[in-house]
Coordinates of C-alpha atoms in Angstrom, one line a residue:
M1 CA -0.1 0.1 0.0
G2 CA 2.9 2.2 0.9
A3 CA 4.4 2.2 -2.6
I4 CA 0.9 2.9 -4.2
L5 CA 0.3 5.8 -2.0
A6 CA 3.6 7.3 -2.8
S7 CA 3.3 6.8 -6.7
V8 CA -0.3 8.4 -6.4
V9 CA 1.3 11.3 -4.5
W10 CA 4.0 12.0 -7.0
S11 CA 1.6 11.6 -10.0
G12 CA -1.2 13.3 -8.6
A13 CA 0.7 16.5 -7.2
V14 CA 1.1 17.8 -10.5
A15 CA -2.2 17.0 -11.7
V16 CA -3.9 18.7 -8.7
V17 CA -2.0 22.1 -9.4
P18 CA -1.3 22.1 -12.9
R19 CA -0.7 25.9 -13.1
M20 CA 2.2 25.5 -10.7
V21 CA 4.3 23.6 -13.2
Q22 CA 3.5 25.5 -16.3
G23 CA 6.1 28.0 -17.8
R24 CA 9.1 26.0 -16.7
S25 CA 12.4 27.9 -16.5
S26 CA 15.8 26.4 -17.5
A27 CA 17.5 23.6 -15.8
Q28 CA 19.4 24.1 -12.7
S29 CA 22.6 22.5 -11.8
I30 CA 22.3 19.2 -10.2
H31 CA 25.4 20.4 -7.9
G32 CA 27.6 17.4 -8.2
Y33 CA 24.9 14.7 -7.5
H34 CA 25.3 11.6 -9.7
A35 CA 23.4 8.4 -10.1
I36 CA 24.5 5.3 -8.4
D37 CA 22.9 1.8 -8.8
K38 CA 21.9 1.2 -5.2
I39 CA 21.2 4.1 -3.0
C40 CA 20.2 2.5 0.1
E41 CA 23.1 0.1 0.0
A42 CA 25.4 3.0 -0.2
G43 CA 23.5 5.2 2.3
K44 CA 23.4 2.3 4.6
L45 CA 20.2 3.4 6.4
T46 CA 22.0 3.0 9.7
A47 CA 19.3 5.0 11.7
F48 CA 16.3 2.8 10.7
R49 CA 18.4 -0.4 10.8
Q50 CA 19.1 0.4 14.3
K51 CA 15.2 0.4 15.0
Y52 CA 14.2 -2.2 12.5
K53 CA 15.4 -5.6 11.0
M54 CA 15.2 -5.6 7.1
V55 CA 12.6 -8.3 5.9
D56 CA 14.2 -10.9 3.7
N57 CA 14.8 -9.9 0.0
Y58 CA 14.7 -6.2 0.7
P59 CA 15.5 -3.5 0.1
L60 CA 14.5 -3.4 -3.6
E61 CA 16.5 -1.0 -5.7
H62 CA 16.4 0.5 -9.2
T63 CA 18.2 3.2 -11.3
G64 CA 17.4 4.5 -14.5
R65 CA 19.5 7.0 -16.5
S66 CA 18.9 9.1 -19.5
D67 CA 19.8 12.4 -21.0
S68 CA 16.9 14.2 -19.4
M69 CA 16.7 12.7 -15.9
D70 CA 18.3 10.1 -13.9
I71 CA 16.0 8.2 -11.2
M72 CA 17.0 6.2 -8.2
R73 CA 14.5 4.3 -6.3
C74 CA 14.9 2.0 -3.2
Y75 CA 11.9 0.3 -1.4
A76 CA 12.2 -1.4 1.9
L77 CA 10.0 -3.5 4.3
M78 CA 11.0 -3.6 7.8
K79 CA 9.8 -5.1 11.0
R80 CA 10.6 -4.8 14.9
S81 CA 9.6 -6.6 18.0
V82 CA 6.9 -4.7 20.2
S83 CA 7.0 -5.4 23.9
G84 CA 3.8 -7.3 25.0
S85 CA 2.9 -8.2 21.5
D86 CA 3.4 -11.4 19.5
T87 CA 3.0 -9.5 16.2
P88 CA 5.8 -7.6 14.7
D89 CA 5.3 -3.9 13.8
Y90 CA 5.9 -3.5 10.2
A91 CA 6.9 -0.3 8.2
T92 CA 7.8 0.6 4.7
L93 CA 10.4 2.9 3.6
D94 CA 10.1 4.4 -0.1
I95 CA 12.9 6.5 -1.1
R96 CA 13.1 8.4 -4.7
V97 CA 15.8 10.7 -6.0
E98 CA 15.5 12.5 -9.4
L99 CA 18.2 14.3 -11.3
H100 CA 16.6 16.9 -13.5
K101 CA 19.1 17.8 -16.3
T102 CA 16.8 19.7 -18.7
V103 CA 14.2 21.5 -16.6
D104 CA 13.8 23.4 -13.4
S105 CA 12.8 21.0 -10.6
S106 CA 11.4 23.9 -8.4
P107 CA 7.8 23.9 -9.8
E108 CA 7.1 20.3 -9.1
Y109 CA 8.6 20.6 -5.4
A110 CA 6.1 23.5 -4.9
A111 CA 3.4 21.7 -6.3
T112 CA 4.2 18.4 -4.1
R113 CA 4.2 20.7 -1.2
H114 CA 0.9 22.4 -2.0
Y115 CA -0.7 18.7 -2.7
F116 CA 0.1 17.9 1.0
E117 CA -1.2 21.1 2.2
Q118 CA -4.4 20.4 0.4
Q119 CA -4.5 17.0 1.9
K120 CA -4.2 18.6 5.5
F121 CA -1.0 17.1 6.2
E122 CA 1.3 18.7 9.0
I123 CA 4.0 20.5 7.2
A124 CA 7.3 21.6 8.9
D125 CA 10.4 23.1 7.2
V126 CA 13.7 21.4 7.6
P127 CA 16.9 24.1 7.9
N128 CA 20.1 23.3 6.5
L129 CA 19.1 20.3 4.3
G130 CA 19.7 21.1 0.3
Q131 CA 18.2 24.6 -0.8
E132 CA 14.8 23.7 0.6
A133 CA 13.5 20.9 2.5
Y134 CA 10.2 20.1 4.7
Y135 CA 8.5 17.3 6.6
A136 CA 5.0 16.3 5.8
Y137 CA 2.9 14.2 8.4
G138 CA -0.4 12.4 8.0
D139 CA -2.5 10.2 10.5
E140 CA -5.9 8.8 9.5
P141 CA -8.2 5.9 9.8
T142 CA -7.7 3.3 7.2
S143 CA -11.2 1.9 7.3
S144 CA -14.8 2.1 8.4
D145 CA -13.1 0.9 12.0
K146 CA -11.9 4.1 13.0
T147 CA -9.3 2.5 15.6
F148 CA -7.1 1.4 12.7
H149 CA -4.8 4.2 11.4
D150 CA -2.1 4.7 8.8
I151 CA 0.6 7.2 9.6
N152 CA 2.6 8.7 6.9
Y153 CA 5.8 10.7 7.0
Y154 CA 7.5 12.4 4.0
L155 CA 11.0 14.1 3.9
V156 CA 11.4 16.0 0.7
V157 CA 14.4 17.9 -0.4
R158 CA 15.3 20.0 -3.2
D159 CA 19.1 21.1 -4.2
G160 CA 19.3 22.6 -7.7
G161 CA 18.0 20.0 -10.1
M162 CA 18.3 17.3 -7.6
T163 CA 14.8 16.3 -5.7
F164 CA 14.7 13.6 -2.9
S165 CA 11.9 12.2 -1.0
L166 CA 11.9 9.7 1.7
Y167 CA 8.3 8.3 2.5
W168 CA 7.8 6.2 5.8
T169 CA 4.6 4.6 6.7
D170 CA 3.4 2.5 9.4
N171 CA 0.0 1.7 10.9
Y172 CA -1.5 1.0 14.3
Q173 CA -4.7 0.3 16.2
L174 CA -5.7 2.6 19.0
G175 CA -5.1 1.3 22.5
K176 CA -3.4 -1.9 21.2
D177 CA -0.5 -1.4 18.8
A178 CA 2.7 0.9 19.5
T179 CA 4.7 2.4 16.8
L180 CA 7.9 4.7 17.1
D181 CA 7.4 8.2 18.4
R182 CA 7.4 11.0 15.8
D183 CA 10.6 12.7 17.1
T184 CA 12.4 9.3 16.7
V185 CA 11.1 8.5 13.1
R186 CA 12.1 12.2 12.0
K187 CA 15.4 11.9 13.5
A188 CA 16.1 8.7 11.6
M189 CA 14.4 10.1 8.3
L190 CA 17.0 13.1 8.7
D191 CA 20.1 11.0 9.7
D192 CA 19.5 8.6 6.7
T193 CA 18.6 11.2 4.4
R194 CA 21.9 13.1 4.8
D195 CA 24.0 9.8 4.4
I196 CA 22.2 9.0 1.3
L197 CA 22.7 12.6 0.0
K198 CA 26.3 12.2 0.7
A199 CA 26.6 8.9 -1.1
I200 CA 25.5 10.3 -4.4
G201 CA 27.6 13.4 -4.3
G202 CA 26.1 16.0 -1.7
K203 CA 28.0 18.0 0.6

């Protein structure tokens, strides 16, 4: 479900606010970033691996290269033991990096942020990360039983023609299941993001 939602967000953001992505300006520098084959392996995901165990056969990593844009993608399914429960807590991590070589990436960045605002996500700027960055957080019931919730975190970064997103999702049942607290998740997202960006040429 996490991968599907992430794809919907990235494709839907531009569709929701098309006026924000018209009239593109020229491409910006990609600031020394470069495509690699396995971004999660290179970035190590140290912070999340301290909290979770990677499920067998994960992460899944893919890279595509072209004259106009390089794309790197990593998807991971993780689990951790929860005190007092026989059921592990599962979470997903979906990372996407785009290196825009021929167009300005800032309109799409702005459109995606506007999408989260329209969906009533909580938004918080992240200082000292790329040219601009923000967290987006949402918590909502998953079915007619309002005790079941999905929680969704995004960390989105733009640095010249490089755009980065880390999407983390988990779920819980009110009064029964425990997930990591928000500060812990945000710190892990930030730490692993910095490591990945360094691995692909960032400062």
